[in-house]
JSON list of C-alpha atoms in Angstrom, two decimals:
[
{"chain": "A", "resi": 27, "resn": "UNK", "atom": "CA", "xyz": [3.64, -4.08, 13.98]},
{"chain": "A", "resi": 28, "resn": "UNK", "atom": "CA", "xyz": [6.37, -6.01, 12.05]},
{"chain": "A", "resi": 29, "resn": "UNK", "atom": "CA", "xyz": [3.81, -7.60, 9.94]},
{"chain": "A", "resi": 30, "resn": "UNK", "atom": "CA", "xyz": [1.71, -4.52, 9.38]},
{"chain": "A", "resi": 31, "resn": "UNK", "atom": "CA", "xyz": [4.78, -2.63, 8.30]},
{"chain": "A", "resi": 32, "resn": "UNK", "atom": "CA", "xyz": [5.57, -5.51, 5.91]},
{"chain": "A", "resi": 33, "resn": "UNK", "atom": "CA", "xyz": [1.86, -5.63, 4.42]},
{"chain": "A", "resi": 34, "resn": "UNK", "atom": "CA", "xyz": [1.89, -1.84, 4.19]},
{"chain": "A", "resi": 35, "resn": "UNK", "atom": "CA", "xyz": [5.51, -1.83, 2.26]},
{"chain": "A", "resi": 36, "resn": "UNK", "atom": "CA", "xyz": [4.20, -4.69, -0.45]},
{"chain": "A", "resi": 37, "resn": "UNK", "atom": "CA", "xyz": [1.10, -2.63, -0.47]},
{"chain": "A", "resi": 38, "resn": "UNK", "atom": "CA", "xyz": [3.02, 0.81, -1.78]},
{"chain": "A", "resi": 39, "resn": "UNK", "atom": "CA", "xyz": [4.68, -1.39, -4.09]},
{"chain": "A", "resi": 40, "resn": "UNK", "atom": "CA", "xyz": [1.22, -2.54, -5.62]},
{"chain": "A", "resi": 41, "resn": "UNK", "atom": "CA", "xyz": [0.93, 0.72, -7.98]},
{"chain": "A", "resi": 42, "resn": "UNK", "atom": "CA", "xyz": [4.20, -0.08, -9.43]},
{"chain": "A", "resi": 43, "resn": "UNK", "atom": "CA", "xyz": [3.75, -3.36, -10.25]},
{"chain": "A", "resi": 44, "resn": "UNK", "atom": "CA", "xyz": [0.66, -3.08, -11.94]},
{"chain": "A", "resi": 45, "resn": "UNK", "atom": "CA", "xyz": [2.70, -0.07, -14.30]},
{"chain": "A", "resi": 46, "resn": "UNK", "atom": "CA", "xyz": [5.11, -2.81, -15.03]},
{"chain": "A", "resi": 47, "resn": "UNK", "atom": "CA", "xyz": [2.70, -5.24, -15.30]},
{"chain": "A", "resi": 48, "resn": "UNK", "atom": "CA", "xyz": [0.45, -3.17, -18.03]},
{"chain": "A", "resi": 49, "resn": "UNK", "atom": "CA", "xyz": [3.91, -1.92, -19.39]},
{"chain": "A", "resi": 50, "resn": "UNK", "atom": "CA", "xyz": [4.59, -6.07, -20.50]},
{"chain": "A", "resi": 51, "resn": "UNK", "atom": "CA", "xyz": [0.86, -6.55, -21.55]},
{"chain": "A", "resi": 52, "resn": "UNK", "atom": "CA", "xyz": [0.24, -3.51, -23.65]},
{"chain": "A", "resi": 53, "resn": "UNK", "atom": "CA", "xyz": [-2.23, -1.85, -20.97]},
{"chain": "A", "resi": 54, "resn": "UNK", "atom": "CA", "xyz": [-0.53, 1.86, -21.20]},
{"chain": "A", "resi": 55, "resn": "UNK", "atom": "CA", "xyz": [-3.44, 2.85, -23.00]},
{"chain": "A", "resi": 56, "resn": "UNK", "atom": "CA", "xyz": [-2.59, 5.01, -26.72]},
{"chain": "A", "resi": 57, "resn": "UNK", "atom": "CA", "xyz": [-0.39, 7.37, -24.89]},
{"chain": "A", "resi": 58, "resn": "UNK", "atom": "CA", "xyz": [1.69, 5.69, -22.15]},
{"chain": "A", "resi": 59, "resn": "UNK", "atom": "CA", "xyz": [3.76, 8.77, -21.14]},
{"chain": "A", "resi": 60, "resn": "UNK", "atom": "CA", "xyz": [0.78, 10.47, -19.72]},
{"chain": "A", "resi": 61, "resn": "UNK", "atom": "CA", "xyz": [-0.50, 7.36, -18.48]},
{"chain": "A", "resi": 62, "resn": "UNK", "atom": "CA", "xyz": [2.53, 6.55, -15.92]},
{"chain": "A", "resi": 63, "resn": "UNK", "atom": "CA", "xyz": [2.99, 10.07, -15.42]},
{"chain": "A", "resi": 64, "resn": "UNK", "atom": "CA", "xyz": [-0.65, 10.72, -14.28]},
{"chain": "A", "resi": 65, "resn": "UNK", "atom": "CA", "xyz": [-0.51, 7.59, -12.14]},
{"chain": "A", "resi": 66, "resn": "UNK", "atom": "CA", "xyz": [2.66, 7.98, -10.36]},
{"chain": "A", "resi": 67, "resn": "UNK", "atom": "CA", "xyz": [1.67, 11.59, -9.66]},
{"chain": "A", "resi": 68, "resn": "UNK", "atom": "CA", "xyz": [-1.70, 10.18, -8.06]},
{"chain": "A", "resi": 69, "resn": "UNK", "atom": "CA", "xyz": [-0.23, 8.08, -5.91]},
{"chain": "A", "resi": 70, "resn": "UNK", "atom": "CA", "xyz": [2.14, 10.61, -5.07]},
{"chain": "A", "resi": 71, "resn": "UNK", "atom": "CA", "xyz": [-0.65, 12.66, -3.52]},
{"chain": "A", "resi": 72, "resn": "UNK", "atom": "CA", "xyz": [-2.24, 9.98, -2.57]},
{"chain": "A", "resi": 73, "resn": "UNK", "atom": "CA", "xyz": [0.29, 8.39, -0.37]},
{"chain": "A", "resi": 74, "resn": "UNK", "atom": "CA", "xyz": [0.97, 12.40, 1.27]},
{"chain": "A", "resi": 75, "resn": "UNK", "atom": "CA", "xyz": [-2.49, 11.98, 2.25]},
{"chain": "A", "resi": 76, "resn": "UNK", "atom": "CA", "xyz": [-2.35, 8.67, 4.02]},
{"chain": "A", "resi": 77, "resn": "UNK", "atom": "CA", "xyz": [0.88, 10.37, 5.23]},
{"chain": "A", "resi": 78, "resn": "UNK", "atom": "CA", "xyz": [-0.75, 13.30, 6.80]},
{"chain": "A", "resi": 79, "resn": "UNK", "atom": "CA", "xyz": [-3.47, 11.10, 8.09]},
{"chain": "A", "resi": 80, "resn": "UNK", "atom": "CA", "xyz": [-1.44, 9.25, 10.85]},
{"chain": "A", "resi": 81, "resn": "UNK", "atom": "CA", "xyz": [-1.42, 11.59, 12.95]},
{"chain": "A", "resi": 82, "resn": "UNK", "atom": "CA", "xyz": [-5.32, 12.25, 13.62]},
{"chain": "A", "resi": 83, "resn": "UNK", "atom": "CA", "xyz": [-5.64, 8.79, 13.77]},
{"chain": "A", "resi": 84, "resn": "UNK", "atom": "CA", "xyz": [-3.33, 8.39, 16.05]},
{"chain": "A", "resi": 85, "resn": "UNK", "atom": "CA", "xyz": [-4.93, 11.70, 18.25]},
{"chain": "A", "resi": 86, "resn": "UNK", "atom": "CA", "xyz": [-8.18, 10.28, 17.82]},
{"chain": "A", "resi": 87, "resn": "UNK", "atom": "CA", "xyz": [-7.95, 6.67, 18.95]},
{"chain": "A", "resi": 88, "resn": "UNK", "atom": "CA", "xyz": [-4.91, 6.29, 21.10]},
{"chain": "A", "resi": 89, "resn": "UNK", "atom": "CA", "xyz": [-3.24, 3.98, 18.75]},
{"chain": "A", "resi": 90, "resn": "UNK", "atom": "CA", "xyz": [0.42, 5.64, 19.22]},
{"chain": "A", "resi": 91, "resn": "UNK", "atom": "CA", "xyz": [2.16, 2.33, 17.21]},
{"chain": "A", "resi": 92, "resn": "UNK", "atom": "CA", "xyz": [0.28, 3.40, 13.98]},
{"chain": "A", "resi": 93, "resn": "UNK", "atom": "CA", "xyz": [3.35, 6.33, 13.56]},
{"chain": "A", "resi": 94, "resn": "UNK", "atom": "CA", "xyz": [5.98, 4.36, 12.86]},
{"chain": "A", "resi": 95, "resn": "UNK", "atom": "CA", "xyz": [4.41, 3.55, 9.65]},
{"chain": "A", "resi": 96, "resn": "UNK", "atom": "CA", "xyz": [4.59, 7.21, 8.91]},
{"chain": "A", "resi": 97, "resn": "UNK", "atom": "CA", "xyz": [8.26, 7.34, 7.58]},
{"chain": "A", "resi": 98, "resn": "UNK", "atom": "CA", "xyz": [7.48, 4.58, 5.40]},
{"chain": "A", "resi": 99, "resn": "UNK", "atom": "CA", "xyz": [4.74, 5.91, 3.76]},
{"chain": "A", "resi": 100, "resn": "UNK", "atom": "CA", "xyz": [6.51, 9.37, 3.63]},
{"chain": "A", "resi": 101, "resn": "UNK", "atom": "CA", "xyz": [9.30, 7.78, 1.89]},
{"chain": "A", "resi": 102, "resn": "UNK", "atom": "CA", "xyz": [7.27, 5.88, -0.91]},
{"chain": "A", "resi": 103, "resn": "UNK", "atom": "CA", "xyz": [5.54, 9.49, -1.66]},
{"chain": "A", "resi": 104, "resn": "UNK", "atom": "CA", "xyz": [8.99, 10.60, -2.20]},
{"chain": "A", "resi": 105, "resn": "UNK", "atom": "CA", "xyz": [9.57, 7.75, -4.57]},
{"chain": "A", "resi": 106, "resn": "UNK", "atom": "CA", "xyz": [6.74, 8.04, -6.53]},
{"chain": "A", "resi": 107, "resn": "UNK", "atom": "CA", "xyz": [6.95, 11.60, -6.92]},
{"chain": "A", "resi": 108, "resn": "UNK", "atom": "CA", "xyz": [10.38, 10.83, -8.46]},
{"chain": "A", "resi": 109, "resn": "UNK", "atom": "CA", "xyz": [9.23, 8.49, -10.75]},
{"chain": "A", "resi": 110, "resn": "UNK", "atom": "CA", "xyz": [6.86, 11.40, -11.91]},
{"chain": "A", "resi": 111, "resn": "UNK", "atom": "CA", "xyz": [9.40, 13.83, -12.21]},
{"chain": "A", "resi": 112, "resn": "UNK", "atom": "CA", "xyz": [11.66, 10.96, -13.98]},
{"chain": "A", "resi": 113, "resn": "UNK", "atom": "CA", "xyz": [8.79, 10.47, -16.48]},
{"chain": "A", "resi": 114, "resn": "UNK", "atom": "CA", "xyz": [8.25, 14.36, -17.29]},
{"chain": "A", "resi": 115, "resn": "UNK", "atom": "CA", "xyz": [11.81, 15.02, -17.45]},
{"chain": "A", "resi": 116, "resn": "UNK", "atom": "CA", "xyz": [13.53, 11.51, -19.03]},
{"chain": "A", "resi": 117, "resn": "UNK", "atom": "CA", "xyz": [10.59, 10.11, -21.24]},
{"chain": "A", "resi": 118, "resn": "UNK", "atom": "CA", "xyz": [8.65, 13.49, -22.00]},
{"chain": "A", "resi": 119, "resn": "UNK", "atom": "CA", "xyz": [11.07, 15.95, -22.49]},
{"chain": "A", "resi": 120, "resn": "UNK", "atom": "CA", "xyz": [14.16, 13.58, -23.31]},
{"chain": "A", "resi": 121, "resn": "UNK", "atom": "CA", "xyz": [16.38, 15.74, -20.82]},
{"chain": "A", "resi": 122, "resn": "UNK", "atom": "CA", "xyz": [15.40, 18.88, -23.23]},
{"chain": "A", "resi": 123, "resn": "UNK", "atom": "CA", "xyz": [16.05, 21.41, -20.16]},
{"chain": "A", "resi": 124, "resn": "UNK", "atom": "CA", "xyz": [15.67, 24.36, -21.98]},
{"chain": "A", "resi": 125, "resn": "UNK", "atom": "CA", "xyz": [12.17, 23.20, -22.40]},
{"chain": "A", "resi": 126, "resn": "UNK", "atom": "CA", "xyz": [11.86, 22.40, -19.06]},
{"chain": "A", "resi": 127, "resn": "UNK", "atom": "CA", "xyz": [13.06, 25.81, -17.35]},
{"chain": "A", "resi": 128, "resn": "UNK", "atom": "CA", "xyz": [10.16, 27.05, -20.10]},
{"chain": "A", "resi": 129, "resn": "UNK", "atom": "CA", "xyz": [7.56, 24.79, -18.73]},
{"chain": "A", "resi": 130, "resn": "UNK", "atom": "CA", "xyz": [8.21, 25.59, -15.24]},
{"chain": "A", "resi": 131, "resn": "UNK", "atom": "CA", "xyz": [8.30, 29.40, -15.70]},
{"chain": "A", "resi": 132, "resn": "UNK", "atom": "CA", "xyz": [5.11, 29.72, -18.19]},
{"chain": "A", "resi": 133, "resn": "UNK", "atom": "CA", "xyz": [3.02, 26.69, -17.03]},
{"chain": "A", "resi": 134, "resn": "UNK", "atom": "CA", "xyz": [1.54, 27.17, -13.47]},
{"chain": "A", "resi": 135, "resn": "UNK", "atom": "CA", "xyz": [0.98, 23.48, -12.96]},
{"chain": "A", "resi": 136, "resn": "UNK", "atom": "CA", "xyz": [4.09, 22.58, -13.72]},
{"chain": "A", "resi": 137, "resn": "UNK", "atom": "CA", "xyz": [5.71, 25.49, -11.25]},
{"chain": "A", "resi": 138, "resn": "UNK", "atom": "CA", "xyz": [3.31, 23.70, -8.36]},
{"chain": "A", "resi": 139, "resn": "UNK", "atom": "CA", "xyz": [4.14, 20.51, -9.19]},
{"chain": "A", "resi": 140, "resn": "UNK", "atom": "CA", "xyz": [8.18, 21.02, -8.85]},
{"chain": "A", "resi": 141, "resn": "UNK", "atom": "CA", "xyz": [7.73, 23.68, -5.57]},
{"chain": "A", "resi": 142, "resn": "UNK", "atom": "CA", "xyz": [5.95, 20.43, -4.23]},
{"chain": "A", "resi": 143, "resn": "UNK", "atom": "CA", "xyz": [8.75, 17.76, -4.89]},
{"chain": "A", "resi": 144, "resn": "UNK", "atom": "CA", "xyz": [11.61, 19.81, -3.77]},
{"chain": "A", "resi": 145, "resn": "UNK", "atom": "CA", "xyz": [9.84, 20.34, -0.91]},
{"chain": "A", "resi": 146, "resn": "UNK", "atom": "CA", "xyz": [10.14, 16.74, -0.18]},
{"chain": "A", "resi": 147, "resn": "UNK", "atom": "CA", "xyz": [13.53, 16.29, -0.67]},
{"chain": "A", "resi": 148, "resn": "UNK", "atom": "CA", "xyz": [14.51, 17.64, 2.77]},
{"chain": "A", "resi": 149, "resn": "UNK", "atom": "CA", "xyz": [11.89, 15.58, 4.23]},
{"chain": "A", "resi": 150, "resn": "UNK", "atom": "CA", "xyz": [13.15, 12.08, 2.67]},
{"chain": "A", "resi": 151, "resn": "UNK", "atom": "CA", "xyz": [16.98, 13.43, 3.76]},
{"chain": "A", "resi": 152, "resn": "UNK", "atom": "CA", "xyz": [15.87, 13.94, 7.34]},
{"chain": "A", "resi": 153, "resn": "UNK", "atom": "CA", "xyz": [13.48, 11.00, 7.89]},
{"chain": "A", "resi": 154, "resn": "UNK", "atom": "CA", "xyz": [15.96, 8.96, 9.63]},
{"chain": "A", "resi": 155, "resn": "UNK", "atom": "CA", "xyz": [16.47, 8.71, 13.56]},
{"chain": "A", "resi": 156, "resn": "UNK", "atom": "CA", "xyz": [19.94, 9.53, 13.12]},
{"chain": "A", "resi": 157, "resn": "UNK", "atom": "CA", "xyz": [18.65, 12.96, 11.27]},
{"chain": "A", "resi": 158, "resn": "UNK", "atom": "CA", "xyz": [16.50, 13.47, 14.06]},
{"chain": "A", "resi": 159, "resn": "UNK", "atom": "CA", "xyz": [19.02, 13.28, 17.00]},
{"chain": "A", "resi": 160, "resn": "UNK", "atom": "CA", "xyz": [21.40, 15.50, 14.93]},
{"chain": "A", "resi": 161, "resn": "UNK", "atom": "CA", "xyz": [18.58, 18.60, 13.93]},
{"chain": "A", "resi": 162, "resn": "UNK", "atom": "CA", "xyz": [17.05, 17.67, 17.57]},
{"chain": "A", "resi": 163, "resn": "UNK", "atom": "CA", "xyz": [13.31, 17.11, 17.83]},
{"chain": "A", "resi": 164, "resn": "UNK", "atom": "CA", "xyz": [12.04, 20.83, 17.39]},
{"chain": "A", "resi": 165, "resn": "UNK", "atom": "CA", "xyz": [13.74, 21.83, 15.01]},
{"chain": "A", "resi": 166, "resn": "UNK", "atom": "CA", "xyz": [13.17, 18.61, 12.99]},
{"chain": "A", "resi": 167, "resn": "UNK", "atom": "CA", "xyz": [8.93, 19.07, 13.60]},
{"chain": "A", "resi": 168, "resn": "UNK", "atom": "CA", "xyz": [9.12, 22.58, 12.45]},
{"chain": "A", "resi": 169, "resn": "UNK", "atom": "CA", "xyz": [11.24, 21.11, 8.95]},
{"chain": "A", "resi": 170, "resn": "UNK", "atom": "CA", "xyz": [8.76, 18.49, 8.65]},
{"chain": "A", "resi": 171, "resn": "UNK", "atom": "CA", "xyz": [6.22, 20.80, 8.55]},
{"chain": "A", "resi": 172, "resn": "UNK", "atom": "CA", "xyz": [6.64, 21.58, 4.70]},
{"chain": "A", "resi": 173, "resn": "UNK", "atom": "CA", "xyz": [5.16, 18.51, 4.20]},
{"chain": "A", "resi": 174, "resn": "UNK", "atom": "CA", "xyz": [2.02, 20.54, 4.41]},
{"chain": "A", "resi": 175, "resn": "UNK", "atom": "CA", "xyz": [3.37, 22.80, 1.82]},
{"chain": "A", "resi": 176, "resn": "UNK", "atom": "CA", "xyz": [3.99, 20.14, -0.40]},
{"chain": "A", "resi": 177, "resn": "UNK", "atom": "CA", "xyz": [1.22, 18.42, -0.33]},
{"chain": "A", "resi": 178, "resn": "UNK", "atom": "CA", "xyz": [-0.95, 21.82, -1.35]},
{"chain": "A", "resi": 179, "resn": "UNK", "atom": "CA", "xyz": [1.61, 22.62, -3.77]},
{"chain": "A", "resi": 180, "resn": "UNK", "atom": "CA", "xyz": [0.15, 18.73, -4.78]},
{"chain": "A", "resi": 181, "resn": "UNK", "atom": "CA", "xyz": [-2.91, 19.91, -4.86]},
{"chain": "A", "resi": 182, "resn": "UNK", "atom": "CA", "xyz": [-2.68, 22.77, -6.78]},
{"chain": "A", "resi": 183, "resn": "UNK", "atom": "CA", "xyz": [-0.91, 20.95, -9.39]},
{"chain": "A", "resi": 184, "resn": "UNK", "atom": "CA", "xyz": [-3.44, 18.76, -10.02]},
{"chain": "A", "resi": 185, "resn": "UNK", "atom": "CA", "xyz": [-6.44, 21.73, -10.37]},
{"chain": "A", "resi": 186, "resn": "UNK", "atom": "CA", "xyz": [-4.22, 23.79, -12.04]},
{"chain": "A", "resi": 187, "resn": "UNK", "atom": "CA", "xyz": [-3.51, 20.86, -14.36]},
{"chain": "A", "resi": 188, "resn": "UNK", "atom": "CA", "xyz": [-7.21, 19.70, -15.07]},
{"chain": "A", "resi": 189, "resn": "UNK", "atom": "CA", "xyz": [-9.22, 21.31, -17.89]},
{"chain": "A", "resi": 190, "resn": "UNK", "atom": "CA", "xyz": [-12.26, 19.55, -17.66]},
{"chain": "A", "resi": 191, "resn": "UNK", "atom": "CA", "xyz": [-13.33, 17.52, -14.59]},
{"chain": "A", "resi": 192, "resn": "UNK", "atom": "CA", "xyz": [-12.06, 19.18, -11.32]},
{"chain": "A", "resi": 193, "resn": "UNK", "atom": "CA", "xyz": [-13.98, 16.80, -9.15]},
{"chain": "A", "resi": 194, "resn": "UNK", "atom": "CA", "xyz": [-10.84, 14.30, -8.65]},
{"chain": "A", "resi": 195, "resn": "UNK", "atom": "CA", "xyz": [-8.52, 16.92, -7.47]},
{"chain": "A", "resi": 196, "resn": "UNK", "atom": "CA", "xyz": [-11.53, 18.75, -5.67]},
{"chain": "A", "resi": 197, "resn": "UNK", "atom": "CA", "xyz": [-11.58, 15.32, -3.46]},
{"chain": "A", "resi": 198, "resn": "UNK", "atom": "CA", "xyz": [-8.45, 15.73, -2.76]},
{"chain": "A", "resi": 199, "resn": "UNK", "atom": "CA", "xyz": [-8.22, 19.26, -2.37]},
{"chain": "A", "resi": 200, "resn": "UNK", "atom": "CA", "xyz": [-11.36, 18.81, 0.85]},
{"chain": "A", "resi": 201, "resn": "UNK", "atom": "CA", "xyz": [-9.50, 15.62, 2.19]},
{"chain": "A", "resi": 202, "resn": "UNK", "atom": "CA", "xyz": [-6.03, 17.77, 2.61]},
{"chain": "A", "resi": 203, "resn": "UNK", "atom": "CA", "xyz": [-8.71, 20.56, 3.78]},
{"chain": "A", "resi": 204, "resn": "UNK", "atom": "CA", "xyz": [-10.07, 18.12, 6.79]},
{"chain": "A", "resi": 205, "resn": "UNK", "atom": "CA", "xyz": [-6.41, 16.73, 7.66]},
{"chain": "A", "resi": 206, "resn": "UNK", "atom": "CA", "xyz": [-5.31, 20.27, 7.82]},
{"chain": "A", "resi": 207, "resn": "UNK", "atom": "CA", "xyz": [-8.33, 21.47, 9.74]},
{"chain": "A", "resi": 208, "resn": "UNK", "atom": "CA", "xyz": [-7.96, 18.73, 12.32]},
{"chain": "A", "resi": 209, "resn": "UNK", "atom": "CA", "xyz": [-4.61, 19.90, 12.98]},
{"chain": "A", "resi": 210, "resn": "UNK", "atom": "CA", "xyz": [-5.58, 23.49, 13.04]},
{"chain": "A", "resi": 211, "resn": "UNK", "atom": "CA", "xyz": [-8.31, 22.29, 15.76]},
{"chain": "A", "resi": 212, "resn": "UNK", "atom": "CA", "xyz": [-6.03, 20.38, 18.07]},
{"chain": "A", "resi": 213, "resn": "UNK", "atom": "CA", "xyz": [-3.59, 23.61, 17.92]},
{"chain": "A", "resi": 214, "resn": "UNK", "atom": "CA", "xyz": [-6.59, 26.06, 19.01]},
{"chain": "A", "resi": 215, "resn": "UNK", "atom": "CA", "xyz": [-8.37, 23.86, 21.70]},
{"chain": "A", "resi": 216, "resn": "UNK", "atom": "CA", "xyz": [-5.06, 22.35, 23.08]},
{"chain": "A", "resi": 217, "resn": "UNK", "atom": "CA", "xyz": [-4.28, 24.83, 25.21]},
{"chain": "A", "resi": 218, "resn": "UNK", "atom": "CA", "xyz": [-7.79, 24.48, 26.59]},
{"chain": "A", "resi": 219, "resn": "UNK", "atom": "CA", "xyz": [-7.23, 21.17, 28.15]},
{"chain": "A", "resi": 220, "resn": "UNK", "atom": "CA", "xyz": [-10.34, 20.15, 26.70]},
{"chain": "A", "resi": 221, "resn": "UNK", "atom": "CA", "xyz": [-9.15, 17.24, 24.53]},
{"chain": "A", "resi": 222, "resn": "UNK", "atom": "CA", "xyz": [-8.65, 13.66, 25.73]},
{"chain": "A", "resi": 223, "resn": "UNK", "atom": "CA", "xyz": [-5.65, 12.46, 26.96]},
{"chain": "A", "resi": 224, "resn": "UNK", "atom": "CA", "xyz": [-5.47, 10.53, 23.38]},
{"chain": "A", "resi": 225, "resn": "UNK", "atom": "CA", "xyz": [-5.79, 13.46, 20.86]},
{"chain": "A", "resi": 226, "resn": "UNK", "atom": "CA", "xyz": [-3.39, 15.34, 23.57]},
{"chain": "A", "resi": 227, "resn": "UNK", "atom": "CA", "xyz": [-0.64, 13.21, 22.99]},
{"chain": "A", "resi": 228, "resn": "UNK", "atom": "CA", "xyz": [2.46, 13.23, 20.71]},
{"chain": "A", "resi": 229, "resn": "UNK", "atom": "CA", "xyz": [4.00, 15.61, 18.44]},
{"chain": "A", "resi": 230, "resn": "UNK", "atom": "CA", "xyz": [2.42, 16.69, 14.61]},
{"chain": "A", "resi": 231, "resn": "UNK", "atom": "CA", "xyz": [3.22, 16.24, 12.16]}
]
């Protein structure tokens, strides 16, 4: 597990060092504002995905280790959704706030995109066993369960944001669908007793 968690930290890292690698070779394309900040919000929503995926593969095949690489890869969804929000508000808008607070009040996309990142902030603040002991553990699963939130506030931003070809965020939009309807299933049939002593296990998030 020590090695896994150290191949899946470099592997987070990957996206940023190709930025910084096309940022020293000229590979931003003609506009490399939108470029990082289309990038850093994909892997942003990307990376709450893989995030919200440890669980049913945990439920499904037993593998209970898998979840402590799900702070990890909580946290660098965190980071690169602050690089995005860095990028709108630092290289975009040049800290112009009063065109921000327009943006976020007239421009739906933008309004989704910000509901989603605050609601991550609590989530990164909490994330440690310390913050866990302190909010005890039901109180900290029912906090952690804006990540949900988030991530279709994620979602949203990125339809609400495309004019043109809606099959990238559609993707994502019926992979958040099919981790949210596993989790939906699990809660219904539960109670049952039906499910195997694997997918019965453990706490969701």
């Amino acid at each position: 597990m020590r090695l896994l968690k150290s191949l899946v930290f470099a592997a987070c890292l990957v996206p940023l060092g190709l930025l910084v690698w096309r940022g020293f070779t000229d590979g931003l394309t003609a506009n490399p504002i939108e470029f990082v900040t289309h990038r850093t919000g994909d892997w942003t929503l990307r990376l709450l995905l893989v995030t919200l995926a440890i669980t049913p593969l945990r439920r499904l095949t037993g593998w209970n280790a898998v979840i402590r690489l799900r702070r990890m890869l909580g946290l660098f969804a965190f980071f690169y959704g602050s690089l995005h929000l860095l990028t709108y508000v630092v290289l975009d808008h040049f800290f112009a706030f009063g065109s921000m607070l327009e943006d976020l009040t007239d421009r739906r996309f933008v309004t989704a995109g910000f509901t989603g990142f605050v609601l991550m902030i609590p989530l990164a603040l909490t994330s440690t066993q310390a913050m866990v002991r302190r909010l005890g553990g039901r109180r900290w699963q029912a906090l952690h369960r804006l990540v949900y939130v988030s991530a279709c506030a994620g979602v949203v931003h990125y339809l609400w944001l495309v004019k043109a070809d809606l099959r990238p965020p559609l993707v994502y939009a019926a992979l958040l669908a099919l981790l949210l309807g596993f989790r939906l299933y699990v809660a219904m049939v539960r109670r049952t007793g039906r499910l195997p002593h694997a997918a019965r296990s453990g706490a969701v998030p």
